[in-house]
Each structure stands twice: as C-alpha cells, then as structure tokens.
C-alpha cells in the first residue's frame, strides 16, 4: 500500500551537484529511517548514507564531506545531497526506508532506483 520512490538522478559533469529524493507514496506517511545505496554495473551494491530514527547519520568513507543525507520537517521525504561529484559516483542509487503509515509500520521498502551519471 505504501511505496518509496526515488527521483532526482540525471547526467552531471564532474564537480557538479545533484539532490536525490526518497519519498513515501502516501503524503501522510512518516519515514522513520532510511538508507541510500548505490550499485554500478559489475559491482556490488554498497551503502552510501544512513539516516536513523534518532536523527543520526553515517556515510561511506568515499562520500564523506561530499554527500549529506537529511529528512524534511514533515518526515515524509529523505534527501541525498551530492556535491563535488566524481565519475566514480556513477551508479543507480536506491533508497531503502522504514515507513509509518496510519497504524502500520512498513520495513525495508525499496524504491526502483534513480540513475546518476557523472561524465563530461
């Protein structure tokens, strides 16, 4: 009944920025926690950034200082702000989220992914 949808990917030049969004399909939903992953062709999926229920965050070493994960005030969207993008950041980015909706807690909801391509 509740889905998670990523958006904001695209083609960007090295050094550029993008902001990815992870949104619950029900507007009154509340995202309790979320993790951004990415997967490039031929490579294993890797954790990029994590937002926990207490508001704490953590990041992969490869993106520390460049990426920021955050949740909006209504708690129904989680963002990944990406700066100083490198070609190595090229991947499909996925959101996995735990979502409250009405009386149900939905765990481990995966979005469909959004493509980020960093190239000149």
Coordinates of N, CA, C and O in Angstrom, one line a residue, residues 17-85:
X17 N 26.7 18.9 -8.8 CA 25.8 18.5 -7.7 C 24.5 18.0 -8.2 O 24.0 18.4 -9.2
X18 N 23.9 17.1 -7.4 CA 22.6 16.6 -7.5 C 22.0 16.4 -6.2 O 22.7 16.1 -5.2
X19 N 20.6 16.5 -6.1 CA 19.9 16.2 -4.9 C 18.9 15.1 -5.2 O 18.0 15.3 -6.0
X20 N 19.1 13.9 -4.6 CA 18.2 12.8 -4.8 C 17.1 12.9 -3.7 O 17.4 13.3 -2.6
X21 N 15.9 12.5 -4.1 CA 14.8 12.4 -3.1 C 14.2 11.0 -3.0 O 14.1 10.3 -4.0
X22 N 13.9 10.7 -1.8 CA 13.2 9.4 -1.5 C 11.9 9.8 -0.8 O 11.9 10.3 0.3
X23 N 10.8 9.5 -1.5 CA 9.5 9.9 -1.0 C 8.6 8.8 -0.8 O 8.5 7.9 -1.6
X24 N 7.9 8.8 0.3 CA 6.8 7.8 0.5 C 5.6 8.2 -0.3 O 5.3 9.4 -0.4
X25 N 4.9 7.2 -0.9 CA 3.9 7.5 -1.8 C 2.6 8.0 -1.1 O 1.8 8.7 -1.8
X26 N 2.5 7.8 0.1 CA 1.4 8.4 0.9 C 1.9 9.6 1.6 O 2.8 9.6 2.4
X27 N 1.2 10.7 1.4 CA 1.7 12.0 1.8 C 1.7 12.1 3.3 O 2.5 12.9 3.9
X28 N 0.9 11.4 4.0 CA 0.9 11.5 5.5 C 1.8 10.4 6.1 O 1.8 10.3 7.3
X29 N 2.5 9.7 5.3 CA 3.5 8.8 5.8 C 4.6 9.5 6.5 O 4.9 10.6 6.3
X30 N 5.3 8.7 7.4 CA 6.5 9.2 8.1 C 7.6 8.2 7.9 O 7.5 7.1 8.3
X31 N 8.7 8.7 7.4 CA 9.9 7.9 7.2 C 10.7 7.9 8.5 O 11.1 8.9 8.9
X32 N 10.8 6.7 9.1 CA 11.4 6.6 10.4 C 13.0 6.5 10.2 O 13.7 7.0 11.1
X33 N 13.4 5.8 9.2 CA 14.8 5.6 8.9 C 15.0 5.3 7.5 O 14.1 4.8 6.8
X34 N 16.1 5.6 6.9 CA 16.4 5.4 5.5 C 17.8 5.2 5.3 O 18.7 5.7 6.0
X35 N 18.1 4.4 4.2 CA 19.5 4.2 3.8 C 19.5 4.4 2.3 O 18.7 3.9 1.6
X36 N 20.5 5.1 1.8 CA 20.8 5.2 0.4 C 21.9 4.2 0.1 O 23.0 4.2 0.7
X37 N 21.7 3.4 -1.0 CA 22.6 2.5 -1.6 C 22.9 2.9 -3.0 O 22.1 3.6 -3.6
X38 N 24.0 2.4 -3.5 CA 24.2 2.6 -5.0 C 24.9 1.3 -5.5 O 25.5 0.5 -4.8
X39 N 24.6 1.1 -6.8 CA 25.2 -0.1 -7.5 C 25.6 0.3 -8.9 O 24.7 0.8 -9.7
X40 N 26.8 0.1 -9.2 CA 27.3 0.3 -10.6 C 27.4 -1.0 -11.3 O 27.5 -2.1 -10.6
X41 N 27.3 -1.0 -12.6 CA 27.4 -2.3 -13.4 C 28.6 -3.1 -13.0 O 29.7 -2.5 -13.0
X42 N 28.4 -4.3 -12.7 CA 29.5 -5.2 -12.4 C 30.1 -5.1 -11.0 O 31.1 -5.8 -10.7
X43 N 29.5 -4.2 -10.2 CA 30.0 -4.0 -8.9 C 28.9 -4.4 -7.9 O 27.7 -4.4 -8.2
X44 N 29.3 -4.7 -6.7 CA 28.4 -5.0 -5.6 C 27.7 -3.7 -5.1 O 28.2 -2.6 -5.2
X45 N 26.5 -3.9 -4.6 CA 25.8 -2.8 -4.1 C 26.5 -2.3 -2.8 O 26.9 -3.1 -2.0
X46 N 26.6 -1.0 -2.6 CA 27.3 -0.5 -1.4 C 26.4 0.5 -0.7 O 25.6 1.3 -1.3
X47 N 26.6 0.6 0.6 CA 25.9 1.6 1.4 C 26.5 2.9 1.2 O 27.8 3.0 1.3
X48 N 25.8 3.9 1.0 CA 26.3 5.3 0.8 C 26.1 6.1 2.0 O 27.0 6.8 2.5
X49 N 24.8 6.2 2.5 CA 24.5 7.0 3.6 C 23.3 6.4 4.4 O 22.4 5.8 3.8
X50 N 23.3 6.7 5.7 CA 22.2 6.2 6.5 C 21.7 7.3 7.4 O 22.4 8.1 8.0
X51 N 20.3 7.3 7.5 CA 19.6 8.2 8.4 C 18.9 7.3 9.4 O 18.0 6.5 9.0
X52 N 19.1 7.5 10.7 CA 18.5 6.6 11.7 C 17.3 7.3 12.4 O 17.2 8.6 12.2
X53 N 16.5 6.6 13.1 CA 15.3 7.1 13.7 C 15.6 8.2 14.7 O 14.7 9.1 15.0
X54 N 16.8 8.2 15.3 CA 17.1 9.3 16.3 C 17.8 10.5 15.6 O 18.2 11.4 16.3
X55 N 17.8 10.5 14.3 CA 18.4 11.6 13.6 C 19.9 11.5 13.3 O 20.4 12.4 12.6
X56 N 20.5 10.5 13.7 CA 21.9 10.4 13.5 C 22.2 9.9 12.0 O 21.3 9.3 11.4
X57 N 23.3 10.2 11.5 CA 23.7 9.9 10.2 C 25.1 9.2 10.1 O 25.9 9.4 11.0
X58 N 25.3 8.4 9.1 CA 26.7 8.0 8.8 C 26.8 7.8 7.3 O 25.9 7.7 6.6
X59 N 28.1 7.7 6.9 CA 28.4 7.8 5.5 C 29.5 6.8 5.1 O 30.4 6.5 6.0
X60 N 29.5 6.4 3.9 CA 30.7 5.6 3.4 C 31.9 6.6 3.3 O 31.7 7.8 3.1
X61 N 33.1 6.1 3.6 CA 34.3 6.9 3.5 C 34.4 7.6 2.2 O 34.9 8.7 2.1
X62 N 34.0 7.0 1.1 CA 34.2 7.5 -0.2 C 33.3 8.8 -0.5 O 33.6 9.5 -1.4
X63 N 32.3 9.0 0.4 CA 31.4 10.1 0.1 C 31.4 11.1 1.3 O 30.8 12.2 1.2
X64 N 32.1 10.8 2.4 CA 32.2 11.8 3.5 C 32.7 13.1 3.1 O 33.6 13.2 2.3
X65 N 32.0 14.1 3.5 CA 32.3 15.5 3.2 C 31.7 16.0 1.9 O 31.8 17.2 1.6
X66 N 31.2 15.1 1.1 CA 30.6 15.4 -0.2 C 29.1 15.2 -0.2 O 28.4 16.0 -0.9
X67 N 28.6 14.2 0.4 CA 27.2 13.8 0.4 C 26.6 14.1 1.8 O 27.3 14.0 2.8
X68 N 25.3 14.5 1.8 CA 24.6 14.7 3.0 C 23.2 14.1 2.9 O 22.5 14.4 2.0
X69 N 22.9 13.3 3.9 CA 21.5 12.7 4.0 C 20.7 13.5 5.0 O 21.2 13.9 6.0
X70 N 19.5 13.7 4.7 CA 18.6 14.5 5.6 C 17.2 14.1 5.4 O 16.8 13.5 4.4
X71 N 16.3 14.5 6.3 CA 14.9 14.3 6.3 C 14.2 15.6 6.4 O 14.6 16.4 7.2
X72 N 13.1 15.8 5.6 CA 12.4 17.1 5.7 C 11.6 17.1 7.0 O 11.4 16.2 7.7
X73 N 11.1 18.3 7.3 CA 10.4 18.5 8.6 C 9.1 17.7 8.7 O 8.7 17.4 9.8
X74 N 8.5 17.4 7.6 CA 7.3 16.6 7.7 C 7.6 15.1 7.7 O 6.7 14.3 7.8
X75 N 8.8 14.7 7.6 CA 9.3 13.4 7.8 C 8.8 12.4 6.7 O 8.8 11.2 6.9
X76 N 8.3 13.0 5.6 CA 7.9 12.1 4.5 C 8.8 12.0 3.3 O 8.5 11.4 2.3
X77 N 9.9 12.7 3.4 CA 10.9 12.6 2.3 C 12.3 12.6 3.0 O 12.6 13.2 4.0
X78 N 13.2 11.8 2.4 CA 14.6 11.8 2.7 C 15.4 12.2 1.5 O 15.1 11.7 0.4
X79 N 16.4 13.0 1.7 CA 17.2 13.5 0.6 C 18.6 13.0 0.7 O 19.2 12.8 1.8
X80 N 19.3 13.0 -0.4 CA 20.7 12.8 -0.5 C 21.3 13.9 -1.4 O 21.1 13.9 -2.6
X81 N 21.9 14.9 -0.7 CA 22.5 16.0 -1.4 C 24.0 15.6 -1.8 O 24.7 15.2 -0.9
X82 N 24.3 15.6 -3.0 CA 25.6 15.1 -3.5 C 26.3 16.3 -4.1 O 25.8 17.0 -5.0
X83 N 27.5 16.6 -3.7 CA 28.3 17.6 -4.2 C 29.7 17.1 -4.6 O 30.0 16.0 -4.3
X84 N 30.4 17.9 -5.4 CA 31.7 17.5 -5.9 C 31.7 16.1 -6.5 O 32.5 15.3 -6.2
X85 N 30.7 15.9 -7.3 CA 30.5 14.5 -7.9 C 31.7 14.1 -8.8 O 32.3 14.9 -9.5

